[in-house]
Coordinates of C-alpha atoms in Angstrom, one line a residue:
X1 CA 122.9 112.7 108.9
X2 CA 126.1 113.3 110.9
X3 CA 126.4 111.5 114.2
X4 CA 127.7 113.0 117.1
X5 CA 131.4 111.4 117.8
X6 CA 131.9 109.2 121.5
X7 CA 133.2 112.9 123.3
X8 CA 130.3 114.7 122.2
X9 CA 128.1 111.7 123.1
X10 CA 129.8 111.6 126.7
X11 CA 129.7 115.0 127.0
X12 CA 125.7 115.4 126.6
X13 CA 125.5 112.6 128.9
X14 CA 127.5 114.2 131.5
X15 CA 125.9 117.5 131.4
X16 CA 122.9 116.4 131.3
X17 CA 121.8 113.2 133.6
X18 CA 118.8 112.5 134.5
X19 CA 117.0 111.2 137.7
X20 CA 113.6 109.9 139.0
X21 CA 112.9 113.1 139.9
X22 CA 113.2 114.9 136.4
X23 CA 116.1 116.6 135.0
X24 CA 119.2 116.9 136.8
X25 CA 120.6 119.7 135.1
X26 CA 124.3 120.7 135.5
X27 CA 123.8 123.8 133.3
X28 CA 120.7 124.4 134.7
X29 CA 121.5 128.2 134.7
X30 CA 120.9 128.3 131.0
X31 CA 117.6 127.9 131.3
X32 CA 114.8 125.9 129.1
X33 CA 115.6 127.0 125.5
X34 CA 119.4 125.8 126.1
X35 CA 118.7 122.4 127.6
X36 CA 116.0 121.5 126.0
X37 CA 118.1 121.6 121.9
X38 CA 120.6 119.9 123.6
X39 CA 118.7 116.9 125.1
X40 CA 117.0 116.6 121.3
X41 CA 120.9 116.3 120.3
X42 CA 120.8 113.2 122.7
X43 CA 117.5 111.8 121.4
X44 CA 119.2 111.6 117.9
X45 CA 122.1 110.2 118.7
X46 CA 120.2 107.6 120.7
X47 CA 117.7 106.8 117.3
X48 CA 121.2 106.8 115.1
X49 CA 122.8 104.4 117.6
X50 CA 119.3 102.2 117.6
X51 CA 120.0 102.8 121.9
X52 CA 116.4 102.5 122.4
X53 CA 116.4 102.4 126.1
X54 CA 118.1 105.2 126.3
X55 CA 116.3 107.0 124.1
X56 CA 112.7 106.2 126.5
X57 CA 114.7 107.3 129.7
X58 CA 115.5 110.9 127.7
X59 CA 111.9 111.1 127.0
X60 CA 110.7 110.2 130.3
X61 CA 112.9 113.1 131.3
X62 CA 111.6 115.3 128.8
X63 CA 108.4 115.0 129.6
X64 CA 109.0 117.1 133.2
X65 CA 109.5 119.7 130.5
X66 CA 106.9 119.7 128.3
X67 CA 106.8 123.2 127.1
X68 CA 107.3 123.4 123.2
X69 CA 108.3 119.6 123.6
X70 CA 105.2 117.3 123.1
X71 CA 104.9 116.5 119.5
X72 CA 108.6 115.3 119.8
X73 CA 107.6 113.3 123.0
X74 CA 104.7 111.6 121.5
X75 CA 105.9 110.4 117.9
X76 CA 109.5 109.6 119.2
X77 CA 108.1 107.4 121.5
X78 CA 106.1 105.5 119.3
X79 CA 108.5 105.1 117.0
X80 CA 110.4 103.6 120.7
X81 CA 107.5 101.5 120.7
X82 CA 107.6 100.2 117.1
X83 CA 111.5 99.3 116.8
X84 CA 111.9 97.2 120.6
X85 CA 108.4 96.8 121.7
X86 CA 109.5 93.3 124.4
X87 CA 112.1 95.5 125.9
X88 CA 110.7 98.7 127.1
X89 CA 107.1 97.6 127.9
X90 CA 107.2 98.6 131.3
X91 CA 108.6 102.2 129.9
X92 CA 105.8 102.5 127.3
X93 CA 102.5 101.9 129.3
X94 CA 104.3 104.6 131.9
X95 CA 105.1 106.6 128.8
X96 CA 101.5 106.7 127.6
X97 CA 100.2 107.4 131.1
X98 CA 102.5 110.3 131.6
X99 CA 101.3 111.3 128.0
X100 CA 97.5 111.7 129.4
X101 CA 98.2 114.9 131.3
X102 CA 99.8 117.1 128.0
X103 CA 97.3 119.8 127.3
X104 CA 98.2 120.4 123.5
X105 CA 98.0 116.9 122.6
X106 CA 94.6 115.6 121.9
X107 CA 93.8 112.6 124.0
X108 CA 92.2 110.5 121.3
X109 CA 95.0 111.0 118.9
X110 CA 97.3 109.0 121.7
X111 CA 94.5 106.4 122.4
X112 CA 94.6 105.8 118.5
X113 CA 98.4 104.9 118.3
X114 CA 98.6 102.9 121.6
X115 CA 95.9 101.0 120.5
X116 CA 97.2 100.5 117.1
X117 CA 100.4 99.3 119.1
X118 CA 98.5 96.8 121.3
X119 CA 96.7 95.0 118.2
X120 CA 100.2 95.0 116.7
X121 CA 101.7 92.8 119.6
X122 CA 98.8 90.8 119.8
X123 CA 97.4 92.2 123.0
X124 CA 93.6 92.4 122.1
X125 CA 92.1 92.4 125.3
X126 CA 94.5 95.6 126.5
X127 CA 94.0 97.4 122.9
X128 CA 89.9 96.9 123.8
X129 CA 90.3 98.0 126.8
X130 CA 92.3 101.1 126.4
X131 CA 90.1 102.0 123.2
X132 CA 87.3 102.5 126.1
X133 CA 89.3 105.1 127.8
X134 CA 88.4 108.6 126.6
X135 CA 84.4 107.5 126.7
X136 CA 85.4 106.9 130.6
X137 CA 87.6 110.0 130.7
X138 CA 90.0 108.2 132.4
X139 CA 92.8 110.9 133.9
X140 CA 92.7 112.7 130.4
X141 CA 93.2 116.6 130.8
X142 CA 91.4 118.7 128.9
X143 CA 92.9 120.1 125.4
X144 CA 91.6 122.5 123.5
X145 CA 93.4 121.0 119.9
X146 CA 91.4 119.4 117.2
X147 CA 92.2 115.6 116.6
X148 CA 94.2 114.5 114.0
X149 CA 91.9 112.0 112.5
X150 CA 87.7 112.8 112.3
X151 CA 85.7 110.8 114.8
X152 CA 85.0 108.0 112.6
X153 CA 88.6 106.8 112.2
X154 CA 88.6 106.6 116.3
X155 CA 84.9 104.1 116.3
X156 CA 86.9 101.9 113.6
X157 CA 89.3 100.9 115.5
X158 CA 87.6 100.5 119.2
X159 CA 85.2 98.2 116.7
X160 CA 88.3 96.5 115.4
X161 CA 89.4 96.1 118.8
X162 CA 86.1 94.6 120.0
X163 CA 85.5 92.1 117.2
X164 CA 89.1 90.8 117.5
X165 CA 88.8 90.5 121.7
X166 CA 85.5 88.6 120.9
X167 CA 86.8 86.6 118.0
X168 CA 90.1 85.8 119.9
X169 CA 88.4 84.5 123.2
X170 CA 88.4 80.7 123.3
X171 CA 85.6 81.1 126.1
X172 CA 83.1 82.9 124.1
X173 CA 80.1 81.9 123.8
X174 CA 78.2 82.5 120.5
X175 CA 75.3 84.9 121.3
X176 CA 78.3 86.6 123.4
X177 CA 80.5 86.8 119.8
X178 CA 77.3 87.7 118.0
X179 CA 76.4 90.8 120.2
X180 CA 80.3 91.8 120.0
X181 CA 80.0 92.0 116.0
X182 CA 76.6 94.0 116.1
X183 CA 78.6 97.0 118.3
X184 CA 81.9 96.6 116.1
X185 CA 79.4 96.8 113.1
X186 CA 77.5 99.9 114.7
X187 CA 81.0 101.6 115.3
X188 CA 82.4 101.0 111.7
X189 CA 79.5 101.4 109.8
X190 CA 80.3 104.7 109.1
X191 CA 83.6 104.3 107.3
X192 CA 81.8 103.0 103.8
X193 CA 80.3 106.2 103.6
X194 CA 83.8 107.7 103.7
X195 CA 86.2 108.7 101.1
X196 CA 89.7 107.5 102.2
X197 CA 91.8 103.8 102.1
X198 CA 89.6 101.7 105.1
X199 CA 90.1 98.4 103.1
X200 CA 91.3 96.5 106.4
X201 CA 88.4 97.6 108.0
X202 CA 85.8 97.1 105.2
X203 CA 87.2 93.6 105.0
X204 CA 86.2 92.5 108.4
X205 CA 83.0 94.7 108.4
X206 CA 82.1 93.0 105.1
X207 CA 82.3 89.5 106.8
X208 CA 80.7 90.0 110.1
X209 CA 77.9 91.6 108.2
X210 CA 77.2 88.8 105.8
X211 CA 77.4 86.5 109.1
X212 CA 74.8 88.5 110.9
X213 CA 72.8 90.0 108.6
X214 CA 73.1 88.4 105.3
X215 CA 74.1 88.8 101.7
X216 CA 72.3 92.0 100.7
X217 CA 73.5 93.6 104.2
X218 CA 77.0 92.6 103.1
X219 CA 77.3 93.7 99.4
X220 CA 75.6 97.1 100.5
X221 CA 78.7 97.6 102.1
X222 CA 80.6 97.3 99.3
X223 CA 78.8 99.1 96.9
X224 CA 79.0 101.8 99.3
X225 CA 82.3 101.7 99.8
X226 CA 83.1 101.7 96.0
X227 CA 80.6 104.8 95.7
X228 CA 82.4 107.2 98.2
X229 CA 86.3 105.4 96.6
X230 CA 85.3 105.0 92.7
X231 CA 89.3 105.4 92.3
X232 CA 90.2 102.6 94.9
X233 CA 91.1 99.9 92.5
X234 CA 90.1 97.2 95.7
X235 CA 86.4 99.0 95.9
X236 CA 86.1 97.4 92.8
X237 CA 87.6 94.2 93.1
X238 CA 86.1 93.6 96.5
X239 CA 82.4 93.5 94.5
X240 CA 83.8 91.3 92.0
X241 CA 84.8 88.6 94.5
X242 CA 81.6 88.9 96.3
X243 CA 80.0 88.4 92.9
X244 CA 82.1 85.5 91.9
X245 CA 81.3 83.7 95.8
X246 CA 77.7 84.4 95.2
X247 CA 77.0 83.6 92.0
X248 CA 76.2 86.9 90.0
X249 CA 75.5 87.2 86.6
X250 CA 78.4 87.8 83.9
X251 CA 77.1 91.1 83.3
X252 CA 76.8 92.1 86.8
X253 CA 80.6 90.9 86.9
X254 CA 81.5 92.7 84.0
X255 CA 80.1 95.4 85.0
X256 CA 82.2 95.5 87.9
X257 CA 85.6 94.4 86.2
X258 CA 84.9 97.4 83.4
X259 CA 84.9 100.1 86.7
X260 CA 88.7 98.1 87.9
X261 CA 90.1 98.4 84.2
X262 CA 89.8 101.8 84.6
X263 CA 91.7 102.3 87.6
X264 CA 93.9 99.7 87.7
X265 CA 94.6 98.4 83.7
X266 CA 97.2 96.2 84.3
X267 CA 95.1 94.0 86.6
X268 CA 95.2 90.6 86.6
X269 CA 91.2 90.2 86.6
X270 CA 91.6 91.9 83.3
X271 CA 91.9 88.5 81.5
X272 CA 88.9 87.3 83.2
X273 CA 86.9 90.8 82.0
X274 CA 88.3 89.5 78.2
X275 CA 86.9 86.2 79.0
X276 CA 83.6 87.6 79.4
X277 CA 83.4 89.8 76.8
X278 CA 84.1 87.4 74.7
X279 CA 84.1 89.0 71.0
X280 CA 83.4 92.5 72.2
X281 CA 85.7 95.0 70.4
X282 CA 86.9 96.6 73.4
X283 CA 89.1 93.2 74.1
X284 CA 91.4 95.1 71.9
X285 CA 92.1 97.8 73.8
X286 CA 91.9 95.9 77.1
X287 CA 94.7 93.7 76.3
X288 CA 96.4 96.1 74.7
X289 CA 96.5 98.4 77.9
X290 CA 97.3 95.4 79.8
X291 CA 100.2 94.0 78.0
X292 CA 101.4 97.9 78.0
X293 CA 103.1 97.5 82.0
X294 CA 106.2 95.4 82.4
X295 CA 104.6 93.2 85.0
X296 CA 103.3 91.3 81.8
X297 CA 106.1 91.7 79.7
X298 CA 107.5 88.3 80.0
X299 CA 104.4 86.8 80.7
X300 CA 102.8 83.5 78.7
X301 CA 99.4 84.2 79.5
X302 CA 98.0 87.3 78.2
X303 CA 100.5 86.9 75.3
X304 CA 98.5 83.5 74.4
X305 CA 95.8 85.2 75.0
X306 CA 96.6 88.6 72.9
X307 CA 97.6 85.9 70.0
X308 CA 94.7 83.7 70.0
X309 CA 92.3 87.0 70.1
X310 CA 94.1 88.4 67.6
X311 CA 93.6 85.5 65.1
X312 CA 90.4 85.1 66.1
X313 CA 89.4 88.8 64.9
X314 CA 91.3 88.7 61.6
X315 CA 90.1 84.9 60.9
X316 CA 86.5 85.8 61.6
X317 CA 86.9 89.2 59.6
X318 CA 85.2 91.0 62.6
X319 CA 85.9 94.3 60.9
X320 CA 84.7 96.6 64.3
X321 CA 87.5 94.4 66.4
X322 CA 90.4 94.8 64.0
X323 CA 89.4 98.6 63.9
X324 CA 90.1 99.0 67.0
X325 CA 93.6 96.8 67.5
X326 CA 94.7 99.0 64.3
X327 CA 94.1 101.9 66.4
X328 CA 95.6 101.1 69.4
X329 CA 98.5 99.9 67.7
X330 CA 98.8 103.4 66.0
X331 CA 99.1 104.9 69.0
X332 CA 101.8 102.1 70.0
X333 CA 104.2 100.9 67.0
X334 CA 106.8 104.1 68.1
X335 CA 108.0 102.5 71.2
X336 CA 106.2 99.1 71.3
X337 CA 108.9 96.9 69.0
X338 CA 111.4 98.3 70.7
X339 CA 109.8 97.3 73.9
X340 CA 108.4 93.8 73.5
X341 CA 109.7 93.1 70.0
X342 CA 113.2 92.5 70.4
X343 CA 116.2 89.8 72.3
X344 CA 117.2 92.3 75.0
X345 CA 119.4 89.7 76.6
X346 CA 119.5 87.3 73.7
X347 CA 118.6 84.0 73.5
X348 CA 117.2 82.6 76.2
X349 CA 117.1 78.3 76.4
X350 CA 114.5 78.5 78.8
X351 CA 111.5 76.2 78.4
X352 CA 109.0 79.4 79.4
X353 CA 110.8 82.5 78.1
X354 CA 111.0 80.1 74.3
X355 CA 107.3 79.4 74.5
X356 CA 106.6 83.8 75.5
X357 CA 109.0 84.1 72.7
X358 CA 106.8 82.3 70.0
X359 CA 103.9 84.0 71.0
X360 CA 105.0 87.4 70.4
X361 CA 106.5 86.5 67.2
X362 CA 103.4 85.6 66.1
X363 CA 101.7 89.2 67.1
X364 CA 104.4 90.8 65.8
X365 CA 103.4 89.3 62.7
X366 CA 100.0 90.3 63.0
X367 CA 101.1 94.1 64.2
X368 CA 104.2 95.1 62.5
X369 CA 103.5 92.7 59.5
X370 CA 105.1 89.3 58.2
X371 CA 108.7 88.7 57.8
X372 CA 109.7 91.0 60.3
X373 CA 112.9 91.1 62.0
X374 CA 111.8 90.1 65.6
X375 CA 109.9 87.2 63.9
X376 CA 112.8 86.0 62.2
X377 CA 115.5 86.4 64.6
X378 CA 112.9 84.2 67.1
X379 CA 112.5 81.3 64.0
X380 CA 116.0 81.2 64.1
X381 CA 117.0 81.2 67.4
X382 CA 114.5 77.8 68.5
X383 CA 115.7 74.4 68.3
X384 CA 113.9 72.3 64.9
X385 CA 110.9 71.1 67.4
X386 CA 110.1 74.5 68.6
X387 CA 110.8 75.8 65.0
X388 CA 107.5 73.8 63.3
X389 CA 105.6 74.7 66.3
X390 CA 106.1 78.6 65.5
X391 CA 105.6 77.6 61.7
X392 CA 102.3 75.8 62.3
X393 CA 101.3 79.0 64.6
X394 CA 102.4 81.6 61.8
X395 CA 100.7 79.2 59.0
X396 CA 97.4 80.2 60.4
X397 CA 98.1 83.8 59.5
X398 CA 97.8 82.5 55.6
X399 CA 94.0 81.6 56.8
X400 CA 93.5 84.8 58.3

């Protein structure tokens, strides 16, 4: 985007100065829809230049002429607020108080982002406070808009806002704290019953339940939550570490992880679903859908892992098992050697990338079949101590 040059600049700011009173127009002849454009003119300049407090002092200004303006108004000045928050302080709580009397913007909607703003800067007592506002319909004008975000969204945060003023407060004392977390919990309840991304809030919700009103109370929550998100990978994971600090049975864990690998295959907890499966056949696919992402590519762990199931399967002649890697590798031996079987960059000499090395030689062995070129060109790259190990790892194949 082009920025105005230093004239144009001075020549905005000459026509158009501003004063305590409003707007001091020099061309005030011209009317609204002329001075109006040319102020936004100034406004970008003043974002492009990162002049912030000019930038609040052409919206205060603005603001006298509201008309077709507000929107503007509103989300330039939060993103004021956002980039030099210590600076213009003073500017932004007059900001938001001139903000209260614009008809077409919906009151809650601002409560929302300056309380969002407060928590941001650490100011939990003010963000509780201000979250109280509209239910005291404090100097709010009437609007006849719709919010921008349904009622619950608003409660979530004004019980955000309360649980952190209570949790913050060094003077607190504990039945105090504890009747603070019941009306957060009453005011956020509602989100787990609501499709959308609240994991923040279903975080804190989660923990002051389990404090208050137990386990059960607590992983009801959750499974909730999961129920209205199925395609959240975290609604998932969130039971699974609840499972994993309570206790739960391996099937009621695997149960969980099987819901994550759907949504999210490239997990980490996938390893730990393998783990439990144990000699399931759909380890196969699991680790193959795993090792598929690049985030593993270069990985020792599930490579190990992918190697030792792998000869564990064809050792054990668990013919249902080696079904399925045969099929999964149909689907794969196109692009996979030229994905993971091959020195992109060479030979490495590091300690890590040698032993990741070896144990994809040794699938490839298994997948594309013995002597093959990746194999080979590994064997020969190691040093004669890293050379037996391979051998001794490949031997096993002969038992297989």
């Amino acid at each position: 985007m082009k920025s105005l040059s230093n004239n144009g600049f001075f020549q905005l700011n000459e026509d158009f100065k501003m004063t305590t009173s409003g707007l001091d127009y020099q061309a005030k002849a011209k009317g609204h829809t002329y001075i109006v454009p040319q102020f936004f003119k100034l406004l970008q300049e003043c974002f492009l230049t990162h002049h912030w407090l000019g930038a609040v002092k052409i919206l205060q200004a603005l603001a006298y002429e509201p008309k077709g303006t507000s929107q503007t108004i509103w989300k330039a000045g939060m993103a004021v607020m956002y980039s030099n928050s210590k600076e213009n302080d003073i500017f932004i709580a007059q900001f938001f108080r001139q903000l209260k009397h614009f008809k077409d913007l919906h009151a809650e909607d601002m409560i929302l982002e300056y309380v969002m703003y407060l928590l941001q800067q650490g100011r939990v007592a003010d963000a509780a406070t201000t979250s109280r506002l509209k239910d005291r319909r404090h100097g709010f004008e009437r609007t006849m808009n719709l919010p921008s975000h349904p009622p619950f969204v608003y409660k979530a945060y004004k019980g955000a806002a309360m649980m952190w003023q209570s949790s913050s407060q060094a003077n607190y004392d504990e039945m105090r704290i504890v009747h603070h977390a019941k009306k957060a919990i009453k005011l956020m309840d509602d989100l787990c019953d609501q499709p959308g991304v609240w994991d923040t809030f279903i975080v804190k919700l989660v923990q002051m339940k389990e404090e208050i009103e137990g386990k059960d109370a607590a992983l009801s929550v959750l499974t909730r939550y999961r129920d209205q998100n199925p395609d959240n990978p975290n609604s998932h994971r969130y039971i699974y570490d609840f499972y994993v600090k309570h206790g739960a049975s391996d099937e009621d864990k695997i149960k969980c992880l099987k819901g994550l690998a759907k949504r999210d295959p490239s997990n980490a907890l996938i390893l730990k679903l393998c783990h439990l499966l144990n000699d399931c056949h759909s380890v196969g696919s699991l680790l193959f859908n795993l090792l598929d992402y690049c985030n593993w590519q270069h990985n020792l762990t599930p490579w190990k892992e992918f190697r030792q199931y792998l000869h564990h399967i064809y050792s054990s002649k668990l013919t249902l098992n080696i079904s399925v890697v045969q099929d999964c590798w149909q689907e794969r031996k196109s692009w996979w050697p030229a994905y993971h079987f091959i020195l992109k960059n060479g030979w490495s000499s590091d300690q890590a990338q040698t032993a990741v090395f070896c144990e994809k030689a040794v699938c490839a062995e298994f997948l594309v079949g013995k002597d093959n070129s990746f194999t080979m060109e590994v064997m020969k790259g190691l040093d004669e101590e890293n050379q037996k190990k391979l051998f001794d790892m490949l031997k096993t194949l002969d038992d297989s």
